[in-house]
Short mmCIF file of C-alpha atoms and ligand atoms in Angstrom, two decimals:
data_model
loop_
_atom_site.label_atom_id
_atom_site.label_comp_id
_atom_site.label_asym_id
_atom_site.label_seq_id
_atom_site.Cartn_x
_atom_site.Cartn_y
_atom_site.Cartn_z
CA UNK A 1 -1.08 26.79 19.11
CA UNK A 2 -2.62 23.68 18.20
CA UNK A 3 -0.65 20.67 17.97
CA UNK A 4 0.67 19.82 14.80
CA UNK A 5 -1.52 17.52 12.96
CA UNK A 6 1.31 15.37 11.46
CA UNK A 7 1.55 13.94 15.30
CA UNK A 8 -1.71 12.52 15.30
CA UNK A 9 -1.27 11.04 12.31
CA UNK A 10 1.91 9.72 13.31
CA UNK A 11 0.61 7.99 16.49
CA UNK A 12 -2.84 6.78 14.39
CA UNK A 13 -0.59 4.99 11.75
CA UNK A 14 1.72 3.55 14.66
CA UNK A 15 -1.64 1.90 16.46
CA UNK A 16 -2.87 1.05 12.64
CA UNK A 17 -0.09 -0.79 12.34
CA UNK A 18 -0.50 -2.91 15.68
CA UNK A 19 -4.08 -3.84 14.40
CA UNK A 20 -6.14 -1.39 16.10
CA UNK A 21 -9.08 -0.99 14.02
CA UNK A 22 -10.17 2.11 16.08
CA UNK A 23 -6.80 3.90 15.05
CA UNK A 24 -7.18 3.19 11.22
CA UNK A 25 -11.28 4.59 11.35
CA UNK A 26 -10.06 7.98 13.22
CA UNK A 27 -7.37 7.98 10.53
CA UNK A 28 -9.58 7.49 7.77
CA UNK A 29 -12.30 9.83 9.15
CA UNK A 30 -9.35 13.02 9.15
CA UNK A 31 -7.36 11.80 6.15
CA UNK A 32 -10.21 10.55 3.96
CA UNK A 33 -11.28 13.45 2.49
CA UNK A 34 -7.60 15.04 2.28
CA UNK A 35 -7.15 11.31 -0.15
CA UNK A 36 -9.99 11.10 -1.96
CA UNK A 37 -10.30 14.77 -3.49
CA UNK A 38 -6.55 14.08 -4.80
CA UNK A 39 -7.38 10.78 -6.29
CA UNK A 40 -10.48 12.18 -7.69
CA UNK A 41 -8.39 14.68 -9.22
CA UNK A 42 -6.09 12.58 -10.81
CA UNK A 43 -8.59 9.49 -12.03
CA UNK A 44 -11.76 12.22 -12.74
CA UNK A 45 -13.70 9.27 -12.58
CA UNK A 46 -15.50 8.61 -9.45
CA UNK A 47 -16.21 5.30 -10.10
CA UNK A 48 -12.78 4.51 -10.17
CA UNK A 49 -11.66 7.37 -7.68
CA UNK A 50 -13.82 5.31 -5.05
CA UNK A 51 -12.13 1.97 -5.93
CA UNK A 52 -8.71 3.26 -5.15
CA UNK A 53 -9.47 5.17 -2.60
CA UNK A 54 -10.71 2.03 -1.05
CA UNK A 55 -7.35 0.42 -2.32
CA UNK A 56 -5.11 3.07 -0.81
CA UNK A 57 -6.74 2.60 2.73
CA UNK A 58 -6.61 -1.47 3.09
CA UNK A 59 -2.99 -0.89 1.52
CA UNK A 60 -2.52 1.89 4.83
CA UNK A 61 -4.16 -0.88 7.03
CA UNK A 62 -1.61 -3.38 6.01
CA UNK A 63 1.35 -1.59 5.49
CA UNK A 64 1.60 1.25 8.29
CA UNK A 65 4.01 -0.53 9.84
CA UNK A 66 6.49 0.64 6.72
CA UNK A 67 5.71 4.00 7.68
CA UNK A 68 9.16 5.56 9.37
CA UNK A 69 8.80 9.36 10.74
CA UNK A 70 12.64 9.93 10.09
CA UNK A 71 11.57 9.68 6.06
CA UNK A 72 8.58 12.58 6.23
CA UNK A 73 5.45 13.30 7.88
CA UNK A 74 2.51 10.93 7.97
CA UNK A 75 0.11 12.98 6.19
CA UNK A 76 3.10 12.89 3.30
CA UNK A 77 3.81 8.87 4.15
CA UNK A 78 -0.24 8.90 2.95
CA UNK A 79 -0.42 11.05 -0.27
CA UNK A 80 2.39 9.28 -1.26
CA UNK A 81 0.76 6.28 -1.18
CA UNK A 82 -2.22 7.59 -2.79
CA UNK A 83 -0.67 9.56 -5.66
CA UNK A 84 1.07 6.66 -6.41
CA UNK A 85 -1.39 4.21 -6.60
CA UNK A 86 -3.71 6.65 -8.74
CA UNK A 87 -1.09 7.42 -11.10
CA UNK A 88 -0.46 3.50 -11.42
CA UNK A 89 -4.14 3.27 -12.14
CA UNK A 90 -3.89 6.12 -14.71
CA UNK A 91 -0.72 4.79 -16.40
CA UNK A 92 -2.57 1.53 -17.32
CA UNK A 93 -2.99 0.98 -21.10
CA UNK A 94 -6.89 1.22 -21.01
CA UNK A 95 -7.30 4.30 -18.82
CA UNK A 96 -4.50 6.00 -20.72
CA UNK A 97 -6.10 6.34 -23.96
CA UNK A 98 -9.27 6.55 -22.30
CA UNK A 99 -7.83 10.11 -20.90
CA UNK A 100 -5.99 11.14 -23.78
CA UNK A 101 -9.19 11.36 -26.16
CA UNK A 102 -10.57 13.31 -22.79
CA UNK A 103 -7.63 15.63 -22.62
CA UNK A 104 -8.20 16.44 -27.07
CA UNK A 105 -11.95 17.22 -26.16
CA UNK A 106 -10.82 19.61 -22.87
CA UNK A 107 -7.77 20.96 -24.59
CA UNK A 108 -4.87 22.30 -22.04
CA UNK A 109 -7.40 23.70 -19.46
CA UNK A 110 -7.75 20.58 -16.60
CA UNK A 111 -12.06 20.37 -16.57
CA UNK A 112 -12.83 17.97 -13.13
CA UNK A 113 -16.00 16.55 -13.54
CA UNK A 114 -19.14 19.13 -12.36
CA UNK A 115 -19.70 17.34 -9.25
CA UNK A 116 -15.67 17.12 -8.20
CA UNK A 117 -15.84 21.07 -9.70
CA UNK A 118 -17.96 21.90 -7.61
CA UNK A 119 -17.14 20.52 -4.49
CA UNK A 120 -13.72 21.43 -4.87
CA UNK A 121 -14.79 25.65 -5.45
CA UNK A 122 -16.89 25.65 -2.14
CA UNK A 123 -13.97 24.11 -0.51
CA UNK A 124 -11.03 25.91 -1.96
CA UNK A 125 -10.28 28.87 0.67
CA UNK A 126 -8.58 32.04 -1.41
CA UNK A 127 -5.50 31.21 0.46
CA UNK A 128 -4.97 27.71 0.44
CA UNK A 129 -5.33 28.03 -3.38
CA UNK A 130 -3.02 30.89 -3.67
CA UNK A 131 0.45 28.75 -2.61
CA UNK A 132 0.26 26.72 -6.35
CA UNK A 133 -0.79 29.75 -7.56
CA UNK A 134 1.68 32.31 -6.42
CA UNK A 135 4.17 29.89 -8.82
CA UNK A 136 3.04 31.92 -11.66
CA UNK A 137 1.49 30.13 -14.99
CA UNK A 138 4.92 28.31 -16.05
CA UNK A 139 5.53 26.19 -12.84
CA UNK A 140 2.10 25.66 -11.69
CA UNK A 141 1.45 24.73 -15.26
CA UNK A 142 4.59 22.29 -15.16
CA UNK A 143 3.73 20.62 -11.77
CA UNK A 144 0.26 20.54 -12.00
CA UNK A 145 0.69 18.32 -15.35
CA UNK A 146 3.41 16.03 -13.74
CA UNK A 147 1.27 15.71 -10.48
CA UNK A 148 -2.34 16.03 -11.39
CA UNK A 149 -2.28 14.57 -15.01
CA UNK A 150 0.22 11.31 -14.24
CA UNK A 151 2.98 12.49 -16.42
CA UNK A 152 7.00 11.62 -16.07
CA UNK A 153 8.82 14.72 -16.98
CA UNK A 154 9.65 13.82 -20.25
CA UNK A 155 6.20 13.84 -21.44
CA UNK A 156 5.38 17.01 -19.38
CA UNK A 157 8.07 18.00 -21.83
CA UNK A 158 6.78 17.15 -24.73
CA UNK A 159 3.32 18.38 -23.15
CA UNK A 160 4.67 21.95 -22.84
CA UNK A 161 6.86 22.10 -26.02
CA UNK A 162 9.62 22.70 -24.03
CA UNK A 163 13.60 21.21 -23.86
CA UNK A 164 13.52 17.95 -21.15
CA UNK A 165 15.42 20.37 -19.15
CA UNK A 166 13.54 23.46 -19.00
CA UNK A 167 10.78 21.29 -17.83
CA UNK A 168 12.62 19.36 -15.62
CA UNK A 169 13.98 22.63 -14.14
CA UNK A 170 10.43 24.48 -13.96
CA UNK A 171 9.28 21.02 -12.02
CA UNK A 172 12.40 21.55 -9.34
CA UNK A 173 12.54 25.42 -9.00
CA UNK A 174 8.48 25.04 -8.52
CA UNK A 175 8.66 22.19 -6.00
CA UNK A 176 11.46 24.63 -3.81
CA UNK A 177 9.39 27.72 -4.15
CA UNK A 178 6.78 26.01 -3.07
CA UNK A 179 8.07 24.68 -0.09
CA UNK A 180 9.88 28.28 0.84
CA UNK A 181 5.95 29.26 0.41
CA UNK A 182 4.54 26.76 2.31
CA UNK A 183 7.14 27.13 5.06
CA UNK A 184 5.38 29.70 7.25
CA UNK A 185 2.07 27.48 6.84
CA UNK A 186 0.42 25.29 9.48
CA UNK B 1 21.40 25.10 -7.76
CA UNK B 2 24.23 23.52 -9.54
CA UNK B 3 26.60 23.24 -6.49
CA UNK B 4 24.54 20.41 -5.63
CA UNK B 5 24.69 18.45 -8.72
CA UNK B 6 27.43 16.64 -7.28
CA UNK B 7 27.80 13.20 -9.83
CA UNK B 8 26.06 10.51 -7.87
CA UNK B 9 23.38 12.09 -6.43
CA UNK B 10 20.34 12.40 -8.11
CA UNK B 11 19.58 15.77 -7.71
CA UNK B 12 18.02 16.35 -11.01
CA UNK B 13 15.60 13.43 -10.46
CA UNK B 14 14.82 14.00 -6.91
CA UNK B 15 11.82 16.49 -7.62
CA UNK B 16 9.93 14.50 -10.80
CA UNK B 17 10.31 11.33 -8.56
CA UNK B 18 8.69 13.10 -5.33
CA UNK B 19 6.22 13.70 -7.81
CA UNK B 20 6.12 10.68 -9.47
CA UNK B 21 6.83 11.81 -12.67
CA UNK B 22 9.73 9.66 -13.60
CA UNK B 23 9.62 5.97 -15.19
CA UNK B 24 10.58 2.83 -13.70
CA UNK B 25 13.88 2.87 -14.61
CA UNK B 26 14.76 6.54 -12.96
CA UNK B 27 12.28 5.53 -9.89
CA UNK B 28 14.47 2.63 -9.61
CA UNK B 29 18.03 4.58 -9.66
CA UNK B 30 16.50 7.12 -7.47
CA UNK B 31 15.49 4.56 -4.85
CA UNK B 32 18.94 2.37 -4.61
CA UNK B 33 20.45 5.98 -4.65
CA UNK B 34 17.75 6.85 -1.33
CA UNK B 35 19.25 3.58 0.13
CA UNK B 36 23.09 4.82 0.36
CA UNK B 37 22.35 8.80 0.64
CA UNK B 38 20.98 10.49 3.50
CA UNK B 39 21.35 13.91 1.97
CA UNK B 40 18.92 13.03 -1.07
CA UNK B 41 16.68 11.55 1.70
CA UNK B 42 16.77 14.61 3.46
CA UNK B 43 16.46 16.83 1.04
CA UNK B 44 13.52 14.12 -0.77
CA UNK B 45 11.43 14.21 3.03
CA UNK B 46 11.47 18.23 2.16
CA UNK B 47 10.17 18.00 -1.40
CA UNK B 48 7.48 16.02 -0.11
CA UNK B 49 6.23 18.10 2.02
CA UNK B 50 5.99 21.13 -0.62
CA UNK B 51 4.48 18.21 -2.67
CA UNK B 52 1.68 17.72 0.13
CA UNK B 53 0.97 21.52 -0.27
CA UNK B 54 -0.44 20.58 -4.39
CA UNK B 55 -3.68 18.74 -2.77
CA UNK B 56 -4.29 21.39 -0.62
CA UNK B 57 -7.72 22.61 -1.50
CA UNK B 58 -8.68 19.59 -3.45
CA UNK B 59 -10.73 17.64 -0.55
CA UNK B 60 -13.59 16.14 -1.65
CA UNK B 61 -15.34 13.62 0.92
CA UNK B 62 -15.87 10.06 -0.32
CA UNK B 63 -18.97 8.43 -0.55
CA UNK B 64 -19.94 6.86 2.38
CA UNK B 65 -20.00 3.30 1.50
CA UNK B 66 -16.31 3.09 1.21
CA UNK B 67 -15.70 3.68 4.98
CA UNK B 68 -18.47 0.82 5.57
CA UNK B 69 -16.72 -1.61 3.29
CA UNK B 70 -13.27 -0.69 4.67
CA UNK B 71 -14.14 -1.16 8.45
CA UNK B 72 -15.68 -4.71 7.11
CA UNK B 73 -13.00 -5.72 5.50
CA UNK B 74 -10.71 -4.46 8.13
CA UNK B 75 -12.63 -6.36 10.86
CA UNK B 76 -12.68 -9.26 9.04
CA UNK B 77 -8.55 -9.15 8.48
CA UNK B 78 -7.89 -8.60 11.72
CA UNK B 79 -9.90 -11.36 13.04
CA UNK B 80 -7.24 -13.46 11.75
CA UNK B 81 -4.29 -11.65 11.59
CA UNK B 82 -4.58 -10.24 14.59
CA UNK B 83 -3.10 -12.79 16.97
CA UNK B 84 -0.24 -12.93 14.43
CA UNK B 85 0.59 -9.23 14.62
CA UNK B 86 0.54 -9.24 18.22
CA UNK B 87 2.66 -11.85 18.80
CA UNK B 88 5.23 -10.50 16.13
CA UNK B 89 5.04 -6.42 16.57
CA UNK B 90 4.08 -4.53 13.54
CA UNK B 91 7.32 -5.38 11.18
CA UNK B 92 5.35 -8.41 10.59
CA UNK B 93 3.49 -6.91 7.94
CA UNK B 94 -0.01 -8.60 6.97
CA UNK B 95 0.25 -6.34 3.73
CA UNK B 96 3.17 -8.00 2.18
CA UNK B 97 1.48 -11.20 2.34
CA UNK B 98 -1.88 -10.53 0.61
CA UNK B 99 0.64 -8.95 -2.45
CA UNK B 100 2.48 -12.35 -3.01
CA UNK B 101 5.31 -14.78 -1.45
CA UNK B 102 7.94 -13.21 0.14
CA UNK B 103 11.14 -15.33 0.52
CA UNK B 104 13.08 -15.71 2.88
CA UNK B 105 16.22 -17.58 4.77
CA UNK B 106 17.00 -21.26 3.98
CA UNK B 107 15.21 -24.40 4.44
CA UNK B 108 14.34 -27.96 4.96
CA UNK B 109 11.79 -30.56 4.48
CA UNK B 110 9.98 -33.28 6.63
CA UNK B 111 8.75 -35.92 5.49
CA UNK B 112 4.85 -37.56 5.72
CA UNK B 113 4.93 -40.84 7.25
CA UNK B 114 2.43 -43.79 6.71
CA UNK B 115 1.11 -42.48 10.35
CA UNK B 116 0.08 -39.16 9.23
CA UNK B 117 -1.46 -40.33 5.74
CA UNK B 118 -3.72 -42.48 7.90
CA UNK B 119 -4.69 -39.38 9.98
CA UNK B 120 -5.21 -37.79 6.77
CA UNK B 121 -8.31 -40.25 5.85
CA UNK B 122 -9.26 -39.99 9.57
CA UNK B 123 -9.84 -36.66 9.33
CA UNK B 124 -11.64 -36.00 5.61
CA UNK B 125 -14.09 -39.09 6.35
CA UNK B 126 -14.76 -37.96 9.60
CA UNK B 127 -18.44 -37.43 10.33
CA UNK B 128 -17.98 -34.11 11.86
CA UNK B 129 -15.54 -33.05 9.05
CA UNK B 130 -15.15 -29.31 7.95
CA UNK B 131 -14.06 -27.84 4.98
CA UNK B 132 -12.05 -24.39 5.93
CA UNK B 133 -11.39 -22.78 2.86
CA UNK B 134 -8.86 -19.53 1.94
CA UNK B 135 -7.17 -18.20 -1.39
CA UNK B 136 -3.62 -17.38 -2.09
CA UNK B 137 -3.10 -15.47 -5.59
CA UNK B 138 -6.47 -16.78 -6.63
CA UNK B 139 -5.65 -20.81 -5.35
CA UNK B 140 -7.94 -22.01 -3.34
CA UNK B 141 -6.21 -23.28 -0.16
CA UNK B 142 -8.58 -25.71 2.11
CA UNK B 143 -8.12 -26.91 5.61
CA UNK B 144 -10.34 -29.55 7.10
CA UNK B 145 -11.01 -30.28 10.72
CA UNK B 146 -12.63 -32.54 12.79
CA UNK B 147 -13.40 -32.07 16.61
CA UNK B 148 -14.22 -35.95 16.85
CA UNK B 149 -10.46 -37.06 15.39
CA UNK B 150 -9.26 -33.56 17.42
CA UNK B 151 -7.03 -33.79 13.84
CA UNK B 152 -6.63 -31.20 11.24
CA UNK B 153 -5.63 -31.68 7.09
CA UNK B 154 -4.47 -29.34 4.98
CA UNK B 155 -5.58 -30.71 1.39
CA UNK B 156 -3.31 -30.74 -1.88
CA UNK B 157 -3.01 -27.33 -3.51
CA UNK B 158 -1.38 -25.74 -6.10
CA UNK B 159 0.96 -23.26 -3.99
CA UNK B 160 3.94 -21.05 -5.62
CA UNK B 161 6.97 -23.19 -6.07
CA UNK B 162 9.36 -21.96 -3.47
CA UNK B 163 12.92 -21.12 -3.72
CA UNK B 164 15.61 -24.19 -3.04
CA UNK B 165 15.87 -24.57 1.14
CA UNK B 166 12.80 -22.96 1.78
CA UNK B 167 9.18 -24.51 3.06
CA UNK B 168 5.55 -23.50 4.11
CA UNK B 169 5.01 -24.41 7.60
CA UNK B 170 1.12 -24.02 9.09
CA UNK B 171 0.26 -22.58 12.30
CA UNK B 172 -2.31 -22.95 14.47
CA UNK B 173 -3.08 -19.23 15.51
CA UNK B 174 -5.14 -19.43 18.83
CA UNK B 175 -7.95 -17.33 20.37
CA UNK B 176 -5.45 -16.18 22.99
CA UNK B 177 -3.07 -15.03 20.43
CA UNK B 178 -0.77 -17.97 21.15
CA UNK B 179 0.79 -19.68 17.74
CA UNK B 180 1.77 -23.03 17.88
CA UNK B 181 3.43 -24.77 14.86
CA UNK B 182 1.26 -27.57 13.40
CA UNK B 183 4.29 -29.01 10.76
CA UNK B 184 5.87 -27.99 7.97
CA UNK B 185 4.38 -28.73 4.65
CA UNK B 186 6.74 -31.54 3.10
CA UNK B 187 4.86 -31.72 0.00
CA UNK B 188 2.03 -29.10 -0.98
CA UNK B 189 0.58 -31.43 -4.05
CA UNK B 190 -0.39 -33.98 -1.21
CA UNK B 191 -2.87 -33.77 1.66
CA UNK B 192 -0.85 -33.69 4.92
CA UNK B 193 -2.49 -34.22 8.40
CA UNK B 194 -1.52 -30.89 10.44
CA UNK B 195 0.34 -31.90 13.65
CA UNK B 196 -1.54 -31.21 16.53
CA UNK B 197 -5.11 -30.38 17.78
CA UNK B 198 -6.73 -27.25 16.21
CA UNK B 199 -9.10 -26.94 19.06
CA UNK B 200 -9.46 -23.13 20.43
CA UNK B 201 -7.82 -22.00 17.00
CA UNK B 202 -9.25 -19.01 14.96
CA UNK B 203 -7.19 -19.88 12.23
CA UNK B 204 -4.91 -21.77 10.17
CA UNK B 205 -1.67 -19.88 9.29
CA UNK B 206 0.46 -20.60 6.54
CA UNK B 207 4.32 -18.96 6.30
CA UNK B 208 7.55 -19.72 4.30
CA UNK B 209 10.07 -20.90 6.93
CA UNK B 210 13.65 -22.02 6.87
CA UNK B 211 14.68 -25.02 6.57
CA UNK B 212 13.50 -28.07 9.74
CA UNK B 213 10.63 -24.98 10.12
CA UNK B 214 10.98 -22.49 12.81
CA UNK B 215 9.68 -22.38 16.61
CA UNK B 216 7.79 -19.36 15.88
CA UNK B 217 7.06 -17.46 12.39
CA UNK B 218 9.55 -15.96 11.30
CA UNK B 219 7.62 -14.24 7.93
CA UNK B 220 4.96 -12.91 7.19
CA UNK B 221 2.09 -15.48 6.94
CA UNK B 222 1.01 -16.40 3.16
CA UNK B 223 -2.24 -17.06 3.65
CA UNK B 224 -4.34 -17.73 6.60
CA UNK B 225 -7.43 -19.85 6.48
CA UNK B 226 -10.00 -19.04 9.49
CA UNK B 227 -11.86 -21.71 11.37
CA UNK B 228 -15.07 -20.39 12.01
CA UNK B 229 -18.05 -21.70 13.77
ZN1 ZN C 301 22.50 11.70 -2.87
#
């Protein structure tokens, strides 16, 4: 069994956050990709996917000393961080509206840029994209909107049509299920 | 799951907010919640993991220019910083300092005497004078030294007003990772002659100290202007 990944990460973050320079390039080198497909993803802009992915990793570099295993894993510590930052970036007056006349012209059916598209389909294994999947259409649909598009739950909501709490219900019971999926997982 | 709804947890809010799908209020009452609650911490460290399982699938390498300009950048941080960290372990966070002030503790002031206004001219009209120069929030915060007067200046700028009791204080952060204080700042809208020789220094520190200044930082430094060459 290989050791868990989350370790390494762990121990790269700690030495990031003494100022070892060395540290933070291996973590970049094994996490980069991992961060930059999500925040290309959520910004479908790479243009501006490359400026926070930049972002993300000089905030790592001088903040991985706030990262405290009892709270979650590393590799979660650093998605976090990510997510966060991209959804900030989305959330911002100008990029809102920007994506809301994108999402009338794409309808409800998430379109990624060709070149993100593409990528992503030559490196989405059958299995790793079966986990989401497995939800079944109404809690994928309801946590990929809330994760991937930048919504609160009140406007994935309003998104769906549905009551505040059906969607804030299909967001929870989706989030557990997935975990109970992902439990057996390396 | 209702047998965990208990009233004062935030059960209901635990799951949007690992996914960031709440607003600022509910991201604020879910994190002074986190502070108090180690079972919504728990069971929030678990969502998150199920969370990390959404990317899964989505990695996309990024262009390699970003991991040029980030090993640059991160060079050229640590350069300065480095000493600083060092000295002070990793909870002294660079990071917090390049966001903005953070204050802290309670403070005093010294005051400039004629002696050090003197050493101020010294130093600017020197003939081997340098101008050092750093920003904080977009201010432009200049140190000049001169080998000849073995004198430093930090010049008048237009720093953040500081809480009541609290001070900058500038440090003189040394090749070998030693920090020695050189004064607190009595008055930031006036030029004050840094106490002490900045010889063998890699940088000028700046950090908000309590009051009379501190022996060693005790915060996170503001801004720190190197002294190359
Ligand atoms: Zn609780």
């Amino acid at each position: 069994m290989s050791p868990p990944p989350d370790l390494d990460l762990g121990e790269l973050l700690r030495a990031t956050a003494g100022g070892d320079q060395q540290a933070f390039a291996l973590l970049y080198d094994s996490t980069g990709a991992r961060v930059h497909g999500l925040v290309v993803r959520i910004l479908r802009d790479h243009a501006q996917a490359e400026e926070v992915t930049q972002e993300v990793y000089l905030q790592v570099w001088r903040t991985a000393s706030s990262f405290d295993p009892t709270r979650g894993s590393a590799r979660s510590w650093l998605l976090t961080l990510a997510h966060r930052r991209a959804v900030d970036r989305v959330r911002s007056a100008q990029a809102q509206s920007d994506r809301d006349q994108a999402y009338e012209s794409r309808h409800d059916r998430p379109a990624p840029d060709p070149t993100a598209e593409e990528v992503e389909h030559r490196m989405q294994g059958q299995a790793v994209r079966s986990a989401v999947q497995e939800l079944g259409p109404p809690h994928q649909e309801a946590l990929e909107l809330a994760y991937f598009e930048g919504l609160t739950h009140r406007e994935v909501s309003e998104r769906l049509g549905v009551p505040l709490g059906t969607a804030k219900t299909r967001i929870r019971d989706g989030l557990r299920r997935l975990r109970d999926q992902m439990g057996g997982r390396a | 799951m209702n047998g965990n709804e208990t009233e004062g947890h935030v059960d209901d809010l635990l799951a949007p907010y690992a996914l960031d799908a709440v607003d600022d209020a509910e991201r604020a009452r879910v994190e002074d919640h986190l502070e108090t609650c180690a079972h919504c911490r728990r069971e929030l460290a678990d969502l998150r993991e199920a969370v990390v399982g959404l990317s899964d699938g989505h990695e996309l390498a990024p262009p390699p220019g970003v991991r040029e300009r980030l090993l640059e950048q991160v060079a050229a941080e640590a350069d300065v910083v480095r000493p600083l960290r060092r000295r002070r372990g990793p909870q002294w966070v660079w990071g917090v300092a390049a966001a903005g002030l953070v204050a802290v503790g309670a403070w005093g002031v010294w005051q400039v005497f004629d002696e050090q206004l003197t050493a101020v001219d010294q130093v600017v009209q020197a003939q081997d004078a340098v101008r050092h120069e750093a920003e904080l929030d977009g201010v432009p915060v200049v140190v000049v030294t001169s080998a000849e007067q073995d004198r430093a200046v930090l010049e008048a700028a237009d720093l953040p007003d500081l809480p009541a009791g609290q001070v900058y204080q500038a440090w003189f952060v040394r090749e070998d990772g030693v920090i020695d204080s050189a004064g607190v700042v009595a008055d930031p809208a006036s030029d004050a002659a840094l106490e002490g020789d900045p010889e063998g220094s890699t940088a000028v520190a700046l950090s908000v100290e309590p009051e009379g200044g501190s022996e060693q930082p005790t915060s996170e430094p503001v801004v720190a202007i190197p002294l190359e060459g």
